[in-house]
Amino acid sequence: MGNMSKQYDELLIIIERIIHKYNQIEKKVDTYGNDIPLTCTEVHILNEIGKNPNIGVKAIAVHKGVTEGAVSQIVKKLIKKGLVHKAISKESESRVELTLTEIGKVSYENHRQFHKEANQKWYKLFVYFLVQIYLTFILRLCILNGTKGRYVCLYHITNFFYSWKKKE
């Protein structure tokens, strides 16, 4: 039980570090092609509006899993920065529709490009680790199966790299 407790404590420390790092990222300010500083939260609300023109505050809150009040405050900041336009819906006077201004569209597109490039890097890293896990698993199976297993192992590894090459 002592070893499990130590591993659990180490896992908690790692989780705390991840949360701390995430909070640092959320506070980071960046510009996306127009010298207007945006926090991570602001740019992600801007992204929701860019993906869904005429979206309302309630829909953004549902998509992001936050309160309508929080979204409303961020939207006010984005309007003040000249990135978002707010209008009364033609369908209902009690509903507002949010759209990007031309400056907002620049930030939106630059942020999308940023994510596209970052996601490609993460994808390559993720695939690298999956390959490592797969090969480790196959090699351990080979060791467990002895001599007969070596041929099975070679077969699986060869097939893996053959199918990998076909995908590229």
Short mmCIF file of N, CA and C in Angstrom, two decimals:
data_model
loop_
_atom_site.label_atom_id
_atom_site.label_comp_id
_atom_site.label_asym_id
_atom_site.label_seq_id
_atom_site.Cartn_x
_atom_site.Cartn_y
_atom_site.Cartn_z
N MET A 1 0.82 -1.20 0.00
CA MET A 1 0.00 0.00 0.00
C MET A 1 0.86 1.26 0.00
N GLY A 2 2.03 1.20 0.62
CA GLY A 2 2.90 2.36 0.71
C GLY A 2 3.37 2.84 -0.64
N ASN A 3 3.70 1.89 -1.54
CA ASN A 3 4.16 2.24 -2.88
C ASN A 3 3.03 2.89 -3.68
N MET A 4 1.81 2.34 -3.55
CA MET A 4 0.66 2.92 -4.25
C MET A 4 0.39 4.34 -3.76
N SER A 5 0.54 4.54 -2.47
CA SER A 5 0.32 5.86 -1.89
C SER A 5 1.34 6.86 -2.44
N LYS A 6 2.58 6.42 -2.57
CA LYS A 6 3.63 7.28 -3.11
C LYS A 6 3.34 7.63 -4.57
N GLN A 7 2.91 6.63 -5.36
CA GLN A 7 2.56 6.87 -6.76
C GLN A 7 1.38 7.82 -6.87
N TYR A 8 0.41 7.64 -6.00
CA TYR A 8 -0.77 8.52 -5.98
C TYR A 8 -0.35 9.96 -5.69
N ASP A 9 0.52 10.14 -4.69
CA ASP A 9 1.02 11.47 -4.34
C ASP A 9 1.77 12.10 -5.51
N GLU A 10 2.59 11.30 -6.18
CA GLU A 10 3.33 11.81 -7.34
C GLU A 10 2.38 12.21 -8.47
N LEU A 11 1.33 11.42 -8.67
CA LEU A 11 0.34 11.74 -9.69
C LEU A 11 -0.37 13.05 -9.36
N LEU A 12 -0.71 13.26 -8.09
CA LEU A 12 -1.35 14.51 -7.67
C LEU A 12 -0.46 15.71 -7.93
N ILE A 13 0.83 15.56 -7.68
CA ILE A 13 1.78 16.65 -7.93
C ILE A 13 1.81 16.98 -9.42
N ILE A 14 1.82 15.95 -10.26
CA ILE A 14 1.81 16.17 -11.72
C ILE A 14 0.54 16.88 -12.14
N ILE A 15 -0.61 16.46 -11.60
CA ILE A 15 -1.89 17.10 -11.93
C ILE A 15 -1.89 18.56 -11.49
N GLU A 16 -1.37 18.84 -10.31
CA GLU A 16 -1.29 20.23 -9.83
C GLU A 16 -0.42 21.07 -10.77
N ARG A 17 0.68 20.50 -11.24
CA ARG A 17 1.56 21.23 -12.17
C ARG A 17 0.84 21.52 -13.48
N ILE A 18 0.09 20.54 -13.97
CA ILE A 18 -0.66 20.73 -15.22
C ILE A 18 -1.69 21.84 -15.03
N ILE A 19 -2.41 21.82 -13.92
CA ILE A 19 -3.41 22.86 -13.66
C ILE A 19 -2.75 24.23 -13.55
N HIS A 20 -1.61 24.29 -12.86
CA HIS A 20 -0.89 25.56 -12.72
C HIS A 20 -0.44 26.07 -14.09
N LYS A 21 0.09 25.17 -14.93
CA LYS A 21 0.54 25.55 -16.27
C LYS A 21 -0.64 26.03 -17.10
N TYR A 22 -1.77 25.34 -17.01
CA TYR A 22 -2.97 25.73 -17.75
C TYR A 22 -3.42 27.13 -17.32
N ASN A 23 -3.40 27.39 -16.03
CA ASN A 23 -3.78 28.73 -15.54
C ASN A 23 -2.84 29.80 -16.05
N GLN A 24 -1.55 29.49 -16.15
CA GLN A 24 -0.60 30.45 -16.71
C GLN A 24 -0.91 30.73 -18.17
N ILE A 25 -1.23 29.68 -18.92
CA ILE A 25 -1.56 29.84 -20.34
C ILE A 25 -2.83 30.68 -20.50
N GLU A 26 -3.83 30.43 -19.65
CA GLU A 26 -5.09 31.18 -19.73
C GLU A 26 -4.88 32.68 -19.52
N LYS A 27 -3.90 33.05 -18.70
CA LYS A 27 -3.65 34.46 -18.41
C LYS A 27 -2.76 35.13 -19.47
N LYS A 28 -2.09 34.31 -20.28
CA LYS A 28 -1.18 34.83 -21.28
C LYS A 28 -1.93 35.69 -22.29
N VAL A 29 -1.33 36.80 -22.65
CA VAL A 29 -1.92 37.73 -23.62
C VAL A 29 -1.13 37.63 -24.92
N ASP A 30 -1.86 37.61 -26.04
CA ASP A 30 -1.21 37.52 -27.34
C ASP A 30 -1.99 38.37 -28.33
N THR A 31 -1.33 38.76 -29.40
CA THR A 31 -2.03 39.47 -30.48
C THR A 31 -2.09 38.52 -31.66
N TYR A 32 -3.11 38.67 -32.43
CA TYR A 32 -3.30 37.77 -33.57
C TYR A 32 -3.43 38.59 -34.84
N GLY A 33 -2.35 39.28 -35.17
CA GLY A 33 -2.28 39.98 -36.44
C GLY A 33 -2.79 41.40 -36.48
N ASN A 34 -3.16 41.97 -35.32
CA ASN A 34 -3.67 43.35 -35.37
C ASN A 34 -3.33 44.19 -34.13
N ASP A 35 -2.34 43.78 -33.38
CA ASP A 35 -1.85 44.53 -32.22
C ASP A 35 -2.89 44.73 -31.12
N ILE A 36 -3.96 43.97 -31.13
CA ILE A 36 -4.96 44.03 -30.05
C ILE A 36 -4.70 42.85 -29.13
N PRO A 37 -4.30 43.14 -27.89
CA PRO A 37 -4.00 42.03 -26.96
C PRO A 37 -5.27 41.27 -26.57
N LEU A 38 -5.15 39.94 -26.63
CA LEU A 38 -6.27 39.07 -26.26
C LEU A 38 -5.79 37.99 -25.30
N THR A 39 -6.59 37.74 -24.27
CA THR A 39 -6.29 36.62 -23.39
C THR A 39 -6.75 35.35 -24.09
N CYS A 40 -6.33 34.23 -23.58
CA CYS A 40 -6.72 32.94 -24.14
C CYS A 40 -8.25 32.79 -24.12
N THR A 41 -8.86 33.19 -23.02
CA THR A 41 -10.31 33.11 -22.89
C THR A 41 -11.01 33.99 -23.93
N GLU A 42 -10.51 35.20 -24.10
CA GLU A 42 -11.12 36.12 -25.07
C GLU A 42 -11.03 35.57 -26.49
N VAL A 43 -9.87 35.04 -26.85
CA VAL A 43 -9.69 34.56 -28.22
C VAL A 43 -10.53 33.31 -28.47
N HIS A 44 -10.79 32.52 -27.44
CA HIS A 44 -11.62 31.33 -27.63
C HIS A 44 -13.11 31.69 -27.73
N ILE A 45 -13.53 32.75 -27.07
CA ILE A 45 -14.90 33.24 -27.26
C ILE A 45 -15.01 33.84 -28.66
N LEU A 46 -14.00 34.59 -29.07
CA LEU A 46 -13.95 35.15 -30.42
C LEU A 46 -14.04 34.02 -31.46
N ASN A 47 -13.36 32.93 -31.18
CA ASN A 47 -13.37 31.77 -32.06
C ASN A 47 -14.78 31.19 -32.20
N GLU A 48 -15.50 31.10 -31.10
CA GLU A 48 -16.89 30.59 -31.14
C GLU A 48 -17.76 31.47 -32.02
N ILE A 49 -17.58 32.77 -31.90
CA ILE A 49 -18.37 33.71 -32.70
C ILE A 49 -17.98 33.59 -34.18
N GLY A 50 -16.69 33.43 -34.46
CA GLY A 50 -16.23 33.27 -35.83
C GLY A 50 -16.75 32.00 -36.48
N LYS A 51 -16.79 30.91 -35.72
CA LYS A 51 -17.29 29.64 -36.24
C LYS A 51 -18.81 29.65 -36.42
N ASN A 52 -19.48 30.46 -35.60
CA ASN A 52 -20.95 30.46 -35.58
C ASN A 52 -21.48 31.89 -35.65
N PRO A 53 -21.43 32.52 -36.82
CA PRO A 53 -21.93 33.90 -36.93
C PRO A 53 -23.39 33.99 -36.45
N ASN A 54 -23.71 35.10 -35.81
CA ASN A 54 -25.04 35.36 -35.24
C ASN A 54 -25.37 34.49 -34.03
N ILE A 55 -24.35 33.92 -33.43
CA ILE A 55 -24.54 33.11 -32.23
C ILE A 55 -24.92 34.02 -31.06
N GLY A 56 -25.62 33.48 -30.10
CA GLY A 56 -25.99 34.22 -28.91
C GLY A 56 -25.12 33.86 -27.73
N VAL A 57 -25.23 34.66 -26.68
CA VAL A 57 -24.44 34.45 -25.47
C VAL A 57 -24.73 33.09 -24.85
N LYS A 58 -26.00 32.72 -24.82
CA LYS A 58 -26.38 31.44 -24.20
C LYS A 58 -25.73 30.27 -24.93
N ALA A 59 -25.76 30.28 -26.25
CA ALA A 59 -25.16 29.19 -27.03
C ALA A 59 -23.65 29.10 -26.79
N ILE A 60 -22.99 30.24 -26.70
CA ILE A 60 -21.55 30.22 -26.41
C ILE A 60 -21.31 29.60 -25.04
N ALA A 61 -22.11 30.01 -24.06
CA ALA A 61 -21.97 29.48 -22.70
C ALA A 61 -22.12 27.95 -22.69
N VAL A 62 -23.09 27.45 -23.44
CA VAL A 62 -23.30 26.01 -23.51
C VAL A 62 -22.10 25.33 -24.17
N HIS A 63 -21.63 25.88 -25.30
CA HIS A 63 -20.48 25.28 -26.01
C HIS A 63 -19.23 25.26 -25.14
N LYS A 64 -19.00 26.33 -24.40
CA LYS A 64 -17.77 26.46 -23.62
C LYS A 64 -17.88 25.89 -22.21
N GLY A 65 -19.10 25.61 -21.78
CA GLY A 65 -19.29 25.07 -20.43
C GLY A 65 -19.05 26.09 -19.33
N VAL A 66 -19.43 27.33 -19.60
CA VAL A 66 -19.30 28.41 -18.60
C VAL A 66 -20.64 29.11 -18.46
N THR A 67 -20.71 30.05 -17.53
CA THR A 67 -21.98 30.76 -17.31
C THR A 67 -22.21 31.82 -18.37
N GLU A 68 -23.47 32.17 -18.55
CA GLU A 68 -23.82 33.24 -19.49
C GLU A 68 -23.21 34.56 -19.02
N GLY A 69 -23.17 34.77 -17.72
CA GLY A 69 -22.59 35.99 -17.16
C GLY A 69 -21.12 36.13 -17.53
N ALA A 70 -20.38 35.03 -17.46
CA ALA A 70 -18.96 35.06 -17.81
C ALA A 70 -18.78 35.39 -19.29
N VAL A 71 -19.60 34.76 -20.14
CA VAL A 71 -19.52 35.02 -21.57
C VAL A 71 -19.88 36.48 -21.85
N SER A 72 -20.91 36.96 -21.21
CA SER A 72 -21.36 38.34 -21.41
C SER A 72 -20.26 39.34 -21.08
N GLN A 73 -19.54 39.11 -19.99
CA GLN A 73 -18.44 40.00 -19.61
C GLN A 73 -17.33 40.00 -20.66
N ILE A 74 -17.00 38.82 -21.15
CA ILE A 74 -15.94 38.71 -22.16
C ILE A 74 -16.38 39.37 -23.46
N VAL A 75 -17.64 39.15 -23.84
CA VAL A 75 -18.17 39.76 -25.06
C VAL A 75 -18.10 41.29 -24.97
N LYS A 76 -18.42 41.85 -23.81
CA LYS A 76 -18.32 43.30 -23.62
C LYS A 76 -16.90 43.79 -23.88
N LYS A 77 -15.91 43.04 -23.39
CA LYS A 77 -14.51 43.40 -23.64
C LYS A 77 -14.17 43.35 -25.12
N LEU A 78 -14.67 42.30 -25.79
CA LEU A 78 -14.40 42.14 -27.22
C LEU A 78 -15.06 43.24 -28.04
N ILE A 79 -16.24 43.67 -27.62
CA ILE A 79 -16.93 44.78 -28.29
C ILE A 79 -16.13 46.06 -28.10
N LYS A 80 -15.68 46.29 -26.87
CA LYS A 80 -14.89 47.48 -26.55
C LYS A 80 -13.58 47.52 -27.35
N LYS A 81 -13.02 46.34 -27.63
CA LYS A 81 -11.78 46.26 -28.41
C LYS A 81 -12.04 46.36 -29.91
N GLY A 82 -13.32 46.40 -30.29
CA GLY A 82 -13.68 46.54 -31.70
C GLY A 82 -13.62 45.26 -32.50
N LEU A 83 -13.69 44.12 -31.83
CA LEU A 83 -13.57 42.83 -32.50
C LEU A 83 -14.92 42.17 -32.77
N VAL A 84 -15.93 42.55 -32.01
CA VAL A 84 -17.25 41.91 -32.10
C VAL A 84 -18.33 42.97 -32.24
N HIS A 85 -19.34 42.62 -33.02
CA HIS A 85 -20.51 43.48 -33.18
C HIS A 85 -21.71 42.75 -32.56
N LYS A 86 -22.49 43.50 -31.79
CA LYS A 86 -23.65 42.93 -31.12
C LYS A 86 -24.90 43.59 -31.69
N ALA A 87 -25.89 42.78 -32.07
CA ALA A 87 -27.13 43.32 -32.63
C ALA A 87 -28.32 42.54 -32.08
N ILE A 88 -29.47 43.20 -32.01
CA ILE A 88 -30.71 42.54 -31.60
C ILE A 88 -31.13 41.60 -32.74
N SER A 89 -31.55 40.41 -32.37
CA SER A 89 -31.99 39.43 -33.35
C SER A 89 -33.26 39.89 -34.07
N LYS A 90 -33.34 39.57 -35.35
CA LYS A 90 -34.54 39.89 -36.12
C LYS A 90 -35.70 38.99 -35.71
N GLU A 91 -35.37 37.82 -35.17
CA GLU A 91 -36.38 36.85 -34.77
C GLU A 91 -37.00 37.16 -33.42
N SER A 92 -36.17 37.66 -32.50
CA SER A 92 -36.66 37.94 -31.15
C SER A 92 -35.89 39.11 -30.55
N GLU A 93 -36.62 40.07 -30.03
CA GLU A 93 -35.96 41.25 -29.44
C GLU A 93 -35.24 40.93 -28.15
N SER A 94 -35.55 39.80 -27.55
CA SER A 94 -34.89 39.43 -26.29
C SER A 94 -33.56 38.70 -26.53
N ARG A 95 -33.24 38.42 -27.77
CA ARG A 95 -32.02 37.69 -28.11
C ARG A 95 -31.07 38.61 -28.87
N VAL A 96 -29.77 38.50 -28.52
CA VAL A 96 -28.76 39.26 -29.26
C VAL A 96 -27.98 38.30 -30.15
N GLU A 97 -27.47 38.82 -31.25
CA GLU A 97 -26.65 38.04 -32.16
C GLU A 97 -25.27 38.69 -32.22
N LEU A 98 -24.26 37.85 -32.19
CA LEU A 98 -22.89 38.33 -32.19
C LEU A 98 -22.21 37.95 -33.50
N THR A 99 -21.49 38.89 -34.08
CA THR A 99 -20.72 38.66 -35.29
C THR A 99 -19.36 39.32 -35.13
N LEU A 100 -18.42 38.90 -35.95
CA LEU A 100 -17.09 39.50 -35.91
C LEU A 100 -17.04 40.74 -36.79
N THR A 101 -16.30 41.72 -36.33
CA THR A 101 -15.99 42.88 -37.17
C THR A 101 -14.87 42.46 -38.11
N GLU A 102 -14.49 43.33 -39.02
CA GLU A 102 -13.39 43.01 -39.94
C GLU A 102 -12.10 42.75 -39.16
N ILE A 103 -11.87 43.56 -38.13
CA ILE A 103 -10.67 43.37 -37.29
C ILE A 103 -10.78 42.04 -36.54
N GLY A 104 -11.97 41.74 -36.06
CA GLY A 104 -12.21 40.47 -35.37
C GLY A 104 -11.95 39.27 -36.27
N LYS A 105 -12.31 39.41 -37.55
CA LYS A 105 -12.07 38.32 -38.51
C LYS A 105 -10.59 38.06 -38.69
N VAL A 106 -9.78 39.11 -38.64
CA VAL A 106 -8.32 38.95 -38.75
C VAL A 106 -7.80 38.14 -37.57
N SER A 107 -8.22 38.51 -36.37
CA SER A 107 -7.80 37.78 -35.18
C SER A 107 -8.26 36.33 -35.24
N TYR A 108 -9.50 36.14 -35.65
CA TYR A 108 -10.08 34.80 -35.75
C TYR A 108 -9.28 33.93 -36.71
N GLU A 109 -9.01 34.44 -37.91
CA GLU A 109 -8.28 33.65 -38.91
C GLU A 109 -6.85 33.36 -38.45
N ASN A 110 -6.19 34.34 -37.86
CA ASN A 110 -4.82 34.13 -37.38
C ASN A 110 -4.78 33.12 -36.23
N HIS A 111 -5.79 33.16 -35.38
CA HIS A 111 -5.87 32.19 -34.28
C HIS A 111 -6.12 30.78 -34.83
N ARG A 112 -6.98 30.67 -35.83
CA ARG A 112 -7.23 29.36 -36.46
C ARG A 112 -5.94 28.80 -37.07
N GLN A 113 -5.17 29.67 -37.72
CA GLN A 113 -3.90 29.24 -38.31
C GLN A 113 -2.92 28.79 -37.22
N PHE A 114 -2.88 29.54 -36.13
CA PHE A 114 -2.03 29.18 -34.99
C PHE A 114 -2.38 27.77 -34.50
N HIS A 115 -3.67 27.49 -34.33
CA HIS A 115 -4.10 26.17 -33.86
C HIS A 115 -3.81 25.08 -34.88
N LYS A 116 -3.97 25.39 -36.13
CA LYS A 116 -3.70 24.41 -37.18
C LYS A 116 -2.24 23.95 -37.10
N GLU A 117 -1.34 24.90 -36.97
CA GLU A 117 0.10 24.58 -36.88
C GLU A 117 0.43 23.86 -35.59
N ALA A 118 -0.14 24.34 -34.48
CA ALA A 118 0.12 23.70 -33.18
C ALA A 118 -0.45 22.29 -33.15
N ASN A 119 -1.63 22.10 -33.70
CA ASN A 119 -2.24 20.77 -33.71
C ASN A 119 -1.42 19.78 -34.53
N GLN A 120 -0.81 20.23 -35.61
CA GLN A 120 0.04 19.35 -36.41
C GLN A 120 1.24 18.88 -35.59
N LYS A 121 1.83 19.78 -34.83
CA LYS A 121 2.96 19.41 -33.97
C LYS A 121 2.53 18.40 -32.91
N TRP A 122 1.37 18.67 -32.26
CA TRP A 122 0.86 17.76 -31.24
C TRP A 122 0.52 16.40 -31.83
N TYR A 123 -0.04 16.40 -33.04
CA TYR A 123 -0.40 15.15 -33.70
C TYR A 123 0.85 14.29 -33.91
N LYS A 124 1.91 14.91 -34.41
CA LYS A 124 3.15 14.16 -34.65
C LYS A 124 3.71 13.59 -33.35
N LEU A 125 3.66 14.39 -32.28
CA LEU A 125 4.14 13.92 -30.99
C LEU A 125 3.28 12.78 -30.46
N PHE A 126 1.96 12.92 -30.61
CA PHE A 126 1.03 11.89 -30.17
C PHE A 126 1.27 10.58 -30.93
N VAL A 127 1.42 10.67 -32.23
CA VAL A 127 1.67 9.48 -33.05
C VAL A 127 2.99 8.84 -32.65
N TYR A 128 4.00 9.65 -32.41
CA TYR A 128 5.30 9.12 -31.98
C TYR A 128 5.14 8.27 -30.72
N PHE A 129 4.39 8.80 -29.74
CA PHE A 129 4.21 8.05 -28.49
C PHE A 129 3.35 6.81 -28.70
N LEU A 130 2.36 6.89 -29.58
CA LEU A 130 1.56 5.70 -29.88
C LEU A 130 2.41 4.61 -30.51
N VAL A 131 3.30 4.99 -31.41
CA VAL A 131 4.20 4.03 -32.04
C VAL A 131 5.08 3.39 -30.98
N GLN A 132 5.61 4.19 -30.08
CA GLN A 132 6.46 3.66 -29.02
C GLN A 132 5.70 2.65 -28.15
N ILE A 133 4.48 2.98 -27.80
CA ILE A 133 3.67 2.09 -26.97
C ILE A 133 3.38 0.80 -27.72
N TYR A 134 2.99 0.92 -28.99
CA TYR A 134 2.68 -0.26 -29.80
C TYR A 134 3.89 -1.19 -29.92
N LEU A 135 5.03 -0.61 -30.26
CA LEU A 135 6.24 -1.43 -30.45
C LEU A 135 6.67 -2.08 -29.13
N THR A 136 6.56 -1.36 -28.05
CA THR A 136 6.89 -1.92 -26.74
C THR A 136 5.99 -3.10 -26.43
N PHE A 137 4.69 -2.94 -26.70
CA PHE A 137 3.73 -4.01 -26.47
C PHE A 137 4.07 -5.24 -27.30
N ILE A 138 4.33 -5.05 -28.59
CA ILE A 138 4.64 -6.17 -29.48
C ILE A 138 5.94 -6.86 -29.03
N LEU A 139 6.94 -6.07 -28.69
CA LEU A 139 8.21 -6.66 -28.26
C LEU A 139 8.04 -7.46 -26.97
N ARG A 140 7.23 -6.98 -26.06
CA ARG A 140 7.00 -7.73 -24.81
C ARG A 140 6.25 -9.02 -25.10
N LEU A 141 5.32 -8.98 -26.03
CA LEU A 141 4.63 -10.20 -26.44
C LEU A 141 5.62 -11.21 -27.00
N CYS A 142 6.55 -10.71 -27.81
CA CYS A 142 7.56 -11.59 -28.41
C CYS A 142 8.41 -12.25 -27.33
N ILE A 143 8.79 -11.49 -26.35
CA ILE A 143 9.61 -12.04 -25.27
C ILE A 143 8.83 -13.12 -24.53
N LEU A 144 7.54 -12.88 -24.29
CA LEU A 144 6.71 -13.85 -23.59
C LEU A 144 6.52 -15.13 -24.40
N ASN A 145 6.48 -15.01 -25.73
CA ASN A 145 6.24 -16.17 -26.58
C ASN A 145 7.50 -16.93 -26.97
N GLY A 146 8.64 -16.47 -26.57
CA GLY A 146 9.88 -17.19 -26.85
C GLY A 146 10.24 -17.18 -28.33
N THR A 147 10.89 -18.26 -28.78
CA THR A 147 11.40 -18.34 -30.15
C THR A 147 10.29 -18.20 -31.18
N LYS A 148 9.18 -18.92 -31.01
CA LYS A 148 8.06 -18.83 -31.94
C LYS A 148 7.56 -17.39 -32.03
N GLY A 149 7.59 -16.73 -30.92
CA GLY A 149 7.10 -15.36 -30.86
C GLY A 149 7.93 -14.38 -31.65
N ARG A 150 9.22 -14.70 -31.87
CA ARG A 150 10.08 -13.79 -32.62
C ARG A 150 9.56 -13.59 -34.04
N TYR A 151 9.10 -14.67 -34.65
CA TYR A 151 8.58 -14.57 -36.01
C TYR A 151 7.28 -13.78 -36.04
N VAL A 152 6.44 -14.02 -35.04
CA VAL A 152 5.18 -13.26 -34.92
C VAL A 152 5.50 -11.79 -34.72
N CYS A 153 6.48 -11.52 -33.88
CA CYS A 153 6.90 -10.15 -33.58
C CYS A 153 7.38 -9.46 -34.85
N LEU A 154 8.26 -10.13 -35.59
CA LEU A 154 8.77 -9.57 -36.83
C LEU A 154 7.64 -9.30 -37.81
N TYR A 155 6.69 -10.21 -37.88
CA TYR A 155 5.53 -10.06 -38.76
C TYR A 155 4.73 -8.81 -38.39
N HIS A 156 4.43 -8.65 -37.10
CA HIS A 156 3.63 -7.50 -36.65
C HIS A 156 4.36 -6.18 -36.87
N ILE A 157 5.62 -6.15 -36.56
CA ILE A 157 6.38 -4.92 -36.73
C ILE A 157 6.50 -4.57 -38.21
N THR A 158 6.76 -5.56 -39.05
CA THR A 158 6.84 -5.31 -40.49
C THR A 158 5.51 -4.80 -41.02
N ASN A 159 4.42 -5.45 -40.64
CA ASN A 159 3.09 -5.00 -41.06
C ASN A 159 2.79 -3.59 -40.59
N PHE A 160 3.19 -3.31 -39.36
CA PHE A 160 2.94 -1.98 -38.79
C PHE A 160 3.62 -0.91 -39.64
N PHE A 161 4.90 -1.10 -39.94
CA PHE A 161 5.63 -0.10 -40.71
C PHE A 161 5.16 -0.04 -42.15
N TYR A 162 4.76 -1.17 -42.71
CA TYR A 162 4.23 -1.19 -44.07
C TYR A 162 2.93 -0.36 -44.14
N SER A 163 2.02 -0.62 -43.21
CA SER A 163 0.75 0.13 -43.21
C SER A 163 0.99 1.59 -42.88
N TRP A 164 1.97 1.88 -42.05
CA TRP A 164 2.31 3.26 -41.70
C TRP A 164 2.79 4.01 -42.95
N LYS A 165 3.65 3.37 -43.71
CA LYS A 165 4.20 3.99 -44.91
C LYS A 165 3.11 4.24 -45.94
N LYS A 166 2.14 3.34 -46.05
CA LYS A 166 1.04 3.49 -46.99
C LYS A 166 0.19 4.73 -46.67
N LYS A 167 0.03 5.04 -45.39
CA LYS A 167 -0.79 6.18 -44.95
C LYS A 167 -0.14 7.49 -45.33
N GLU A 168 1.17 7.54 -45.31
CA GLU A 168 1.87 8.78 -45.63
C GLU A 168 1.88 8.93 -47.11
#
